[in-house]
Every structure is written in C-alpha cells, then in structure tokens.
PDB file of C-alpha atoms in Angstrom:
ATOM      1  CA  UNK A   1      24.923  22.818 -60.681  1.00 41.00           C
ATOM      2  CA  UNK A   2      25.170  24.268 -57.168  1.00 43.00           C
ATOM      3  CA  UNK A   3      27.188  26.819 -56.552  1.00 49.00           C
ATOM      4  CA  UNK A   4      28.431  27.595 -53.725  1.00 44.00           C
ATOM      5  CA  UNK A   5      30.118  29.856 -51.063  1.00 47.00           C
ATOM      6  CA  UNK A   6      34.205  30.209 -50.333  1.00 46.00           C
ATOM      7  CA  UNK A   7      33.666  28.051 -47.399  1.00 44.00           C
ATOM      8  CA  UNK A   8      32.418  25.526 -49.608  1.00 43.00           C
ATOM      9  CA  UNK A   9      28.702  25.303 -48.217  1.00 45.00           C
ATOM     10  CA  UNK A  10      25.936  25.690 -50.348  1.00 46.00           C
ATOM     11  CA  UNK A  11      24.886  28.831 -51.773  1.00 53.00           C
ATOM     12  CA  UNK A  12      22.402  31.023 -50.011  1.00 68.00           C
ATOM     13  CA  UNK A  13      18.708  32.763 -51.611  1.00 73.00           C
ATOM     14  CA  UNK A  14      17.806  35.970 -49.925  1.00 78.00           C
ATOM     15  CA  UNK A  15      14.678  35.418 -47.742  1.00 76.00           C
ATOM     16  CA  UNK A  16      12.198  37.062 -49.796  1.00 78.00           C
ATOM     17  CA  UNK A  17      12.983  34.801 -52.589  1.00 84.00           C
ATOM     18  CA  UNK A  18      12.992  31.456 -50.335  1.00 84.00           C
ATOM     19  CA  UNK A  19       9.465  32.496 -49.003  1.00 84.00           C
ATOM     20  CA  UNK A  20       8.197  33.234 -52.526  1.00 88.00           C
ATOM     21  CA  UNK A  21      10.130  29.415 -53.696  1.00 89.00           C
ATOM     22  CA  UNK A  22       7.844  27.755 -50.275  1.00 87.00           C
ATOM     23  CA  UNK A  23       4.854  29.478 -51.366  1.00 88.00           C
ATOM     24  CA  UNK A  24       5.000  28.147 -55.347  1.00 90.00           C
ATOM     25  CA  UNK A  25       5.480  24.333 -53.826  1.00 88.00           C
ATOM     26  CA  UNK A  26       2.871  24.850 -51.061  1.00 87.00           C
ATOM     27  CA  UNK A  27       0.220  26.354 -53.728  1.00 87.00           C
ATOM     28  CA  UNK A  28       1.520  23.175 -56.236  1.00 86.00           C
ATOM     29  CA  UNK A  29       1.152  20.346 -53.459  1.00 84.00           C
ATOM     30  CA  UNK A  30      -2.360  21.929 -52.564  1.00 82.00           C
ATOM     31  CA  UNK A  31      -3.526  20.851 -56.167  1.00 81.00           C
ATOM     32  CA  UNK A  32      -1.384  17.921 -56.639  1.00 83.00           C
ATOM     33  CA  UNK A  33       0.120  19.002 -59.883  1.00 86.00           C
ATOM     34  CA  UNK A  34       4.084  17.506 -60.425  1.00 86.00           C
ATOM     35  CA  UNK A  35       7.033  19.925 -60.799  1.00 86.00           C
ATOM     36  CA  UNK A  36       6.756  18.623 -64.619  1.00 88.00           C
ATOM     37  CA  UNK A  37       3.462  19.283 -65.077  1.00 89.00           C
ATOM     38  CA  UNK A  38       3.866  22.527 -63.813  1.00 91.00           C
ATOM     39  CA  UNK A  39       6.678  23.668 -65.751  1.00 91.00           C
ATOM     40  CA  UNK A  40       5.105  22.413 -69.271  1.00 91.00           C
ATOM     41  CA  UNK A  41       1.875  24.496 -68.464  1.00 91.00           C
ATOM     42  CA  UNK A  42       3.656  27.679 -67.453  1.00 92.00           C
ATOM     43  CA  UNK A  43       6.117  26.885 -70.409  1.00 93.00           C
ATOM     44  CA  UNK A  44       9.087  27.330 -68.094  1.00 91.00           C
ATOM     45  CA  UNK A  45      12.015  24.911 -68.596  1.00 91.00           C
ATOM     46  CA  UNK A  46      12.600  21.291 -68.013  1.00 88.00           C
ATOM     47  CA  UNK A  47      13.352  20.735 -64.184  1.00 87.00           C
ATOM     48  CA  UNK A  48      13.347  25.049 -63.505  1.00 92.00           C
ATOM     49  CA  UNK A  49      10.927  24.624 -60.641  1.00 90.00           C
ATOM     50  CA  UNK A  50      12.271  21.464 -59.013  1.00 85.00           C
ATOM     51  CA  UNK A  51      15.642  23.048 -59.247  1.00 87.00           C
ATOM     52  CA  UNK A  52      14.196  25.813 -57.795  1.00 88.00           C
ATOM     53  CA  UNK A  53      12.600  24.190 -54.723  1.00 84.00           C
ATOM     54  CA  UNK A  54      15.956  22.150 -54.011  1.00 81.00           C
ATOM     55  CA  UNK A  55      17.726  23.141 -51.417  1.00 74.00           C
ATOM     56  CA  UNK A  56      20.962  22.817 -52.995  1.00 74.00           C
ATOM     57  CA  UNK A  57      20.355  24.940 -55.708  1.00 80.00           C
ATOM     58  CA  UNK A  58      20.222  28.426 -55.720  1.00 84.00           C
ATOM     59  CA  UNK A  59      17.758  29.107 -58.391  1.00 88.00           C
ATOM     60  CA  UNK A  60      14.442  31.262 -57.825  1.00 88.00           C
ATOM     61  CA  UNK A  61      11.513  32.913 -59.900  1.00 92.00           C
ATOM     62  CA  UNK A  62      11.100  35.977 -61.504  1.00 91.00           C
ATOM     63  CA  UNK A  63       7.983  37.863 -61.704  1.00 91.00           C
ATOM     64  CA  UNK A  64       7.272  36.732 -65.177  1.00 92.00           C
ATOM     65  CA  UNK A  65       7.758  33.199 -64.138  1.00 93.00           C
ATOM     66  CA  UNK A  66       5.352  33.575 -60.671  1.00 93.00           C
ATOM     67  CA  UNK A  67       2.890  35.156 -63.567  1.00 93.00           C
ATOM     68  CA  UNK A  68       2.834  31.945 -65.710  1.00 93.00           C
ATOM     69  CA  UNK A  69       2.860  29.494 -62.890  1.00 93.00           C
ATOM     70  CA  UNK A  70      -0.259  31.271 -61.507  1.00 92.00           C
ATOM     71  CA  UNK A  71      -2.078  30.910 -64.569  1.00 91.00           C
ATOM     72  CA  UNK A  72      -0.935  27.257 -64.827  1.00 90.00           C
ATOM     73  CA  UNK A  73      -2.297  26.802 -61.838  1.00 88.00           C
ATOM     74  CA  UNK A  74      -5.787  28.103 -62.252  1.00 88.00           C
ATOM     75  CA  UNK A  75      -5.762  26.719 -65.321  1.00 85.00           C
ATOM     76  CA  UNK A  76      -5.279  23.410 -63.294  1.00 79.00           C
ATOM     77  CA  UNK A  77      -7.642  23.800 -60.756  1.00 68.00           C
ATOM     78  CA  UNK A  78     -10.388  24.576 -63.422  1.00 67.00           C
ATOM     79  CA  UNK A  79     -10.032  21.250 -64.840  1.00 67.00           C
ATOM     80  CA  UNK A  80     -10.237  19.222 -61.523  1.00 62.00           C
ATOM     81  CA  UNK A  81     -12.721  21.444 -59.852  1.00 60.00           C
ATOM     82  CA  UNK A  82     -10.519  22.186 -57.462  1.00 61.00           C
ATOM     83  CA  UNK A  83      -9.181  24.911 -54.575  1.00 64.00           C
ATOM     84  CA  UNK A  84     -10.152  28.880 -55.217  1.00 70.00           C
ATOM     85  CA  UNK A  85      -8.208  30.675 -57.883  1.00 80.00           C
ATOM     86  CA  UNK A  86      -4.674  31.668 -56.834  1.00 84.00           C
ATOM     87  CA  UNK A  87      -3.641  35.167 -56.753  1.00 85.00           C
ATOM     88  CA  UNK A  88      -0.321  36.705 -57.819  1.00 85.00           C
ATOM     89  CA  UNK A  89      -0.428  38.336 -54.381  1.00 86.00           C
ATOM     90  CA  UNK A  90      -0.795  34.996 -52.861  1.00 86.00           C
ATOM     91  CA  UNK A  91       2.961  33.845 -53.998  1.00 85.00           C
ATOM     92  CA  UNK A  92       4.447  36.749 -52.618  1.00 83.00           C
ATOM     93  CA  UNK A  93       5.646  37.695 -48.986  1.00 81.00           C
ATOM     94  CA  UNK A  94       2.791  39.905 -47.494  1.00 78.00           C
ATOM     95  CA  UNK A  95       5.310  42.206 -45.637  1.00 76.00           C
ATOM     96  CA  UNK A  96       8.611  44.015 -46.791  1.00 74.00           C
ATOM     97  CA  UNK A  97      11.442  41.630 -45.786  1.00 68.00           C
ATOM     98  CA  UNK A  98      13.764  44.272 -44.800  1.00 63.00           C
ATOM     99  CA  UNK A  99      16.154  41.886 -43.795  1.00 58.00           C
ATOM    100  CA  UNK A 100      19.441  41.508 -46.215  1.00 56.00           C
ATOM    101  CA  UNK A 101      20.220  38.513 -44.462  1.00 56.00           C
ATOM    102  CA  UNK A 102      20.269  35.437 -47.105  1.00 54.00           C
ATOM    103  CA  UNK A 103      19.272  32.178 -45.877  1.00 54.00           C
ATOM    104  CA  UNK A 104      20.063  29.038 -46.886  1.00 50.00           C
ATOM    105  CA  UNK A 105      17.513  26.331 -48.154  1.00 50.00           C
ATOM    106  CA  UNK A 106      16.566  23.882 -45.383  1.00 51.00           C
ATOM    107  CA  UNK A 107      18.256  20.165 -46.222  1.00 43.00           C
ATOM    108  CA  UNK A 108      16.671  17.761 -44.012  1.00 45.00           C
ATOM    109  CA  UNK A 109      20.094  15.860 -42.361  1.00 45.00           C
ATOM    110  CA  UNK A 110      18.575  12.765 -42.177  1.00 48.00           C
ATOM    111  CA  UNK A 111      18.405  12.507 -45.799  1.00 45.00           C
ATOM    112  CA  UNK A 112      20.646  14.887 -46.642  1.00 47.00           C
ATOM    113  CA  UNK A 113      22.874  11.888 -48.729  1.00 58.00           C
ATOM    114  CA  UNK A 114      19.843   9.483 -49.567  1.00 70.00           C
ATOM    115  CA  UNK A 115      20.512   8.213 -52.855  1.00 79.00           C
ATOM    116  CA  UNK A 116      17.968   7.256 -55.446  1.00 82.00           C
ATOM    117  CA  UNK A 117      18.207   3.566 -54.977  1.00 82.00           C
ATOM    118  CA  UNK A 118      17.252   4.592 -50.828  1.00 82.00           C
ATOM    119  CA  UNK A 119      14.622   6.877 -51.758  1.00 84.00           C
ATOM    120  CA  UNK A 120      12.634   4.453 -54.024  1.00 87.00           C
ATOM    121  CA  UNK A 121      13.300   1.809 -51.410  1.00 85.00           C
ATOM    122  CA  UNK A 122      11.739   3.988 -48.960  1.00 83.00           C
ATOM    123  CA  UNK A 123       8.426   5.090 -51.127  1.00 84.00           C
ATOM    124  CA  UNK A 124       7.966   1.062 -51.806  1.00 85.00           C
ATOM    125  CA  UNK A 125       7.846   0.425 -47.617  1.00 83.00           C
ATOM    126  CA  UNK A 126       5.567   3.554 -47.387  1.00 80.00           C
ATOM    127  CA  UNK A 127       3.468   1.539 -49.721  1.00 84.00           C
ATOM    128  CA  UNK A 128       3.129   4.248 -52.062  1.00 84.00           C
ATOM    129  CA  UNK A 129       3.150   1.574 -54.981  1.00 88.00           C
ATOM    130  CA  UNK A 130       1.223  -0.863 -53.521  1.00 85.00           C
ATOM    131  CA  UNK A 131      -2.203   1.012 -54.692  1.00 78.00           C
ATOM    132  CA  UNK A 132      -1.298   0.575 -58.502  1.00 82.00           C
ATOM    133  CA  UNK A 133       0.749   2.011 -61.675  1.00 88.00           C
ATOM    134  CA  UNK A 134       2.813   5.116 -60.976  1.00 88.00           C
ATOM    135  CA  UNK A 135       4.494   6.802 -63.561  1.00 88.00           C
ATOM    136  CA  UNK A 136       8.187   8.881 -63.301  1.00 88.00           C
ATOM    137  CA  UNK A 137       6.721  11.888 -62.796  1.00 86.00           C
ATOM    138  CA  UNK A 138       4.928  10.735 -59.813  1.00 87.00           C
ATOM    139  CA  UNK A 139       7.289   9.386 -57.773  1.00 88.00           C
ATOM    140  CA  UNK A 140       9.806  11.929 -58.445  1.00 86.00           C
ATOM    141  CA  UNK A 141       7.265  14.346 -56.750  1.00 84.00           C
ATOM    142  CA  UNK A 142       6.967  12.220 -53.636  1.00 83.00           C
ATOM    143  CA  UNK A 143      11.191  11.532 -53.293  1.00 82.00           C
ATOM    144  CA  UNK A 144      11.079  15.443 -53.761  1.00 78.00           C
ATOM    145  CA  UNK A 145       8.082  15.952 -51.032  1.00 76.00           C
ATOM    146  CA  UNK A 146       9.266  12.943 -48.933  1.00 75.00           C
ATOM    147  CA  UNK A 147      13.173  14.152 -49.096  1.00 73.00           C
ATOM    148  CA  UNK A 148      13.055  17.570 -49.790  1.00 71.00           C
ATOM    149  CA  UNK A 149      15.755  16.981 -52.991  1.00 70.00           C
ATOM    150  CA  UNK A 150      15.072  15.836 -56.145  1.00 74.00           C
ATOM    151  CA  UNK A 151      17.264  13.029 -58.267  1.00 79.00           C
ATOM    152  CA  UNK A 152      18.467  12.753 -61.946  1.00 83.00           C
ATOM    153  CA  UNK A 153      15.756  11.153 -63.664  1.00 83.00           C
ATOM    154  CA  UNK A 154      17.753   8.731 -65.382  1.00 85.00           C
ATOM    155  CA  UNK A 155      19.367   7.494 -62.245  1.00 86.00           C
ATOM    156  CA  UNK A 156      15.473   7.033 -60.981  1.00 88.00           C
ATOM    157  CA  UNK A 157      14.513   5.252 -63.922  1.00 87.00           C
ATOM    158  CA  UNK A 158      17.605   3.084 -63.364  1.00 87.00           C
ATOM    159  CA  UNK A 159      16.685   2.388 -60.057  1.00 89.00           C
ATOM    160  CA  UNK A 160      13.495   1.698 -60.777  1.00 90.00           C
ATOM    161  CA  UNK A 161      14.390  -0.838 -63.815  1.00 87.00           C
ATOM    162  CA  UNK A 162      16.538  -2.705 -61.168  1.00 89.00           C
ATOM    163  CA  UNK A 163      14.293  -3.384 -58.997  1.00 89.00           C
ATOM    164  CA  UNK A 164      11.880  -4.439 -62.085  1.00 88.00           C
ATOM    165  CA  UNK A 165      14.344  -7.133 -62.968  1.00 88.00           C
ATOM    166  CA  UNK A 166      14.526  -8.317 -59.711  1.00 88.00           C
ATOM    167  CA  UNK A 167      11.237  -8.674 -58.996  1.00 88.00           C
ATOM    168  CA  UNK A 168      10.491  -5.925 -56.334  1.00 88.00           C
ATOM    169  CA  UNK A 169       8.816  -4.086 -58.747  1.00 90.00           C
ATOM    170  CA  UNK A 170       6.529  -4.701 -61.797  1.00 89.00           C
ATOM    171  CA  UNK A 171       6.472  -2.333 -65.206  1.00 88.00           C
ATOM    172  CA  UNK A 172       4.253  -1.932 -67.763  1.00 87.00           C
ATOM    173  CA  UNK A 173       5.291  -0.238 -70.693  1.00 83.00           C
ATOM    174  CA  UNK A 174       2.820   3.008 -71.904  1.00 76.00           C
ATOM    175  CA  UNK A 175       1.835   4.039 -75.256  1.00 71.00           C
ATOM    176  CA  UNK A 176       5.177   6.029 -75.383  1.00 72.00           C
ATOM    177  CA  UNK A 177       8.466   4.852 -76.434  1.00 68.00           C
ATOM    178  CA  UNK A 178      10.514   4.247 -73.325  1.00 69.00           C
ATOM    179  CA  UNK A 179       7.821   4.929 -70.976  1.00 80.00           C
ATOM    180  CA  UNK A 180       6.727   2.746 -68.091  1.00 86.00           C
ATOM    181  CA  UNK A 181       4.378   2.709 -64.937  1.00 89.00           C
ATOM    182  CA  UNK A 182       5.374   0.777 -62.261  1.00 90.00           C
ATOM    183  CA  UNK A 183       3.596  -1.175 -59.293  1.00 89.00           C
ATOM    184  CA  UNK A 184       4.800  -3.568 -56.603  1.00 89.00           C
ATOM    185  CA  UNK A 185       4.859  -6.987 -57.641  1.00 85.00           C
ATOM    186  CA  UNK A 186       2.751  -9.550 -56.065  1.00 80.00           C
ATOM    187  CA  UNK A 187       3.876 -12.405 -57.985  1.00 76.00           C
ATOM    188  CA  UNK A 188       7.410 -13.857 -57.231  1.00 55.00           C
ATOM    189  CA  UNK A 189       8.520 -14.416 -60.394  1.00 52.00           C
ATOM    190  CA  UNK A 190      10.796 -11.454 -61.118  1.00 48.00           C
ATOM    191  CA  UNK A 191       9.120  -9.184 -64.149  1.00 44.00           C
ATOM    192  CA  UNK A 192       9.741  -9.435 -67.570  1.00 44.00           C
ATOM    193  CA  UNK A 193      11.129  -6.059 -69.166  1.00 43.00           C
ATOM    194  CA  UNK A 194       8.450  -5.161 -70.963  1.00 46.00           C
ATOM    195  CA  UNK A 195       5.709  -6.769 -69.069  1.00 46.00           C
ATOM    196  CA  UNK A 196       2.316  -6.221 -70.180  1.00 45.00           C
ATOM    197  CA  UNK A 197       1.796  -8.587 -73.224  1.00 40.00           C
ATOM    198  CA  UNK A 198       2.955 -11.715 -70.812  1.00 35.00           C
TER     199      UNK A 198
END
C-alpha cells in the first residue's frame, strides 16, 4: 500500500533512489523481459519491481537486489543474444546526488485514474492484440509502460474475461490451470470460455 505524506499526497523516494528505480526499467524494457520475469530470475518477490517502478509506491532496491537483477539480466540477454552485458555500475547514478531533496515519482495526469477495464480498452485500439495470443504477463507490462502504473492482476484478468464473453476478445486456455492467452476476435460470435477445443 502507498503511504503517504501528512498532506495526504503520495509519498516521496529520495532522488538517488528514483534514478537507480528509472535505470532498472530502462535496462528491463531494453531486453524486453516483464516485471515477472524479472523478479522470478533475480528471486526477488512477487510484484517487488513493478511496485517499485510505480509511482505511487514508495518502494526501491537495495544493493543486493540491483546485484540479482543484474545477473538476471545477463543471464537474459545470453539466451536471446541480445544487448552487451549490464554492469552494476550501469544501474547506479554516475555522480554523488548531493541533493536531500526527495522527489516524487512522475504520475502521468492523463491517466493518473485509468482503470483496468480503460487500460485494456486502450491496448486493444493500439492493436496490440491484433498480432496474436498474449498472455497476463504481457499486457500487464505494456498497461505498466503505456500508463506508467500497474493494476491488480485479478482485476486484469477480470477485465480481460469480460471482454472474452462478450466477444471483443478471444481466449485460449494454456497448458496451466487457469491460464489463458488472449487475441482479438475476428469472428462475431462472442467466445466460448474455454475456447480452443471449439
């Protein structure tokens, strides 16, 4: 949960930290790996470094962490034959930030109160699921990229399976249990819930 200041506002990350935080998500956009594929490769928690790059929240890394998500990052970039290996040097501010100012994380007002059902709405008209299956993970990365916030999960998923019933959308359950891809739907017949063996 956010906390926040006695004026109610969010709470603010000292600027060192926030410039560390940009340079984590510009290094993990560079090599296109999701905040959840980032965090099970470092081993950090579930939803650490998307809480950490929301501007609501107030959490930041640690030098261990910055340690692990460099590896898990290299480690990335070796299997896609990819960008240069990343240096622990290369997440951190290159001068002193002698400044005790804090600053606060930069919330985009235009979409400042999207909602999930908006943002989803929003990636479909971008076309990003016109060019096949996406899975969760995916398009929370690009309402994260797109809106600079990140949304429950479940309340994506929700979303998601709402616009699969009526049609918008099509899913197509995975080898996991309660795991779907989803595409825009062509046909328009709405989609069956577990479409795939139709």
């Amino acid at each position: 949960m956010a906390k926040k200041d006695k004026d109610g506002q969010p709470s603010k990350v000292k600027a060192a930290d926030l410039e560390t935080i940009n340079k984590v998500k510009e290094a993990r956009e560079k090599q296109e790996i999701s905040h959840r594929t980032l965090e099970n490769k470092a081993g950090l928690a579930k939803g650490y470094i998307s809480n950490a790059e929301n501007p609501r929240l107030t959490t930041k890394y640690t030098l261990g962490h910055l340690n692990k998500i460099v590896k898990a990052i290299n480690q990335t970039g070796e299997e896609r034959n990819k960008l240069p290996d990343l240096n622990l040097h290369d997440l951190l501010p290159e001068k002193p930030i002698l400044s005790r100012k804090k600053t606060t994380k930069v919330i985009n007002p235009s979409v400042k109160d999207i909602g999930p059902k908006n943002a989803i709405l929003t990636l479909i008209t971008n076309g990003f699921f016109d060019k096949g299956l996406v899975n969760l993970d995916d398009i929370e990365a690009n309402c994260i990229r797109l809106f600079g916030k990140s949304f429950i999960r479940k309340s994506l998923s929700h979303r998601l399976n709402i616009l699969s019933d009526e049609g918008v959308l099509s899913r197509h359950k995975t080898g996991e249990p309660d795991t779907y891809h989803y595409r825009k739907n062509t046909s328009k017949t709405p989609a069956s819930k577990e479409e795939g063996g139709i």
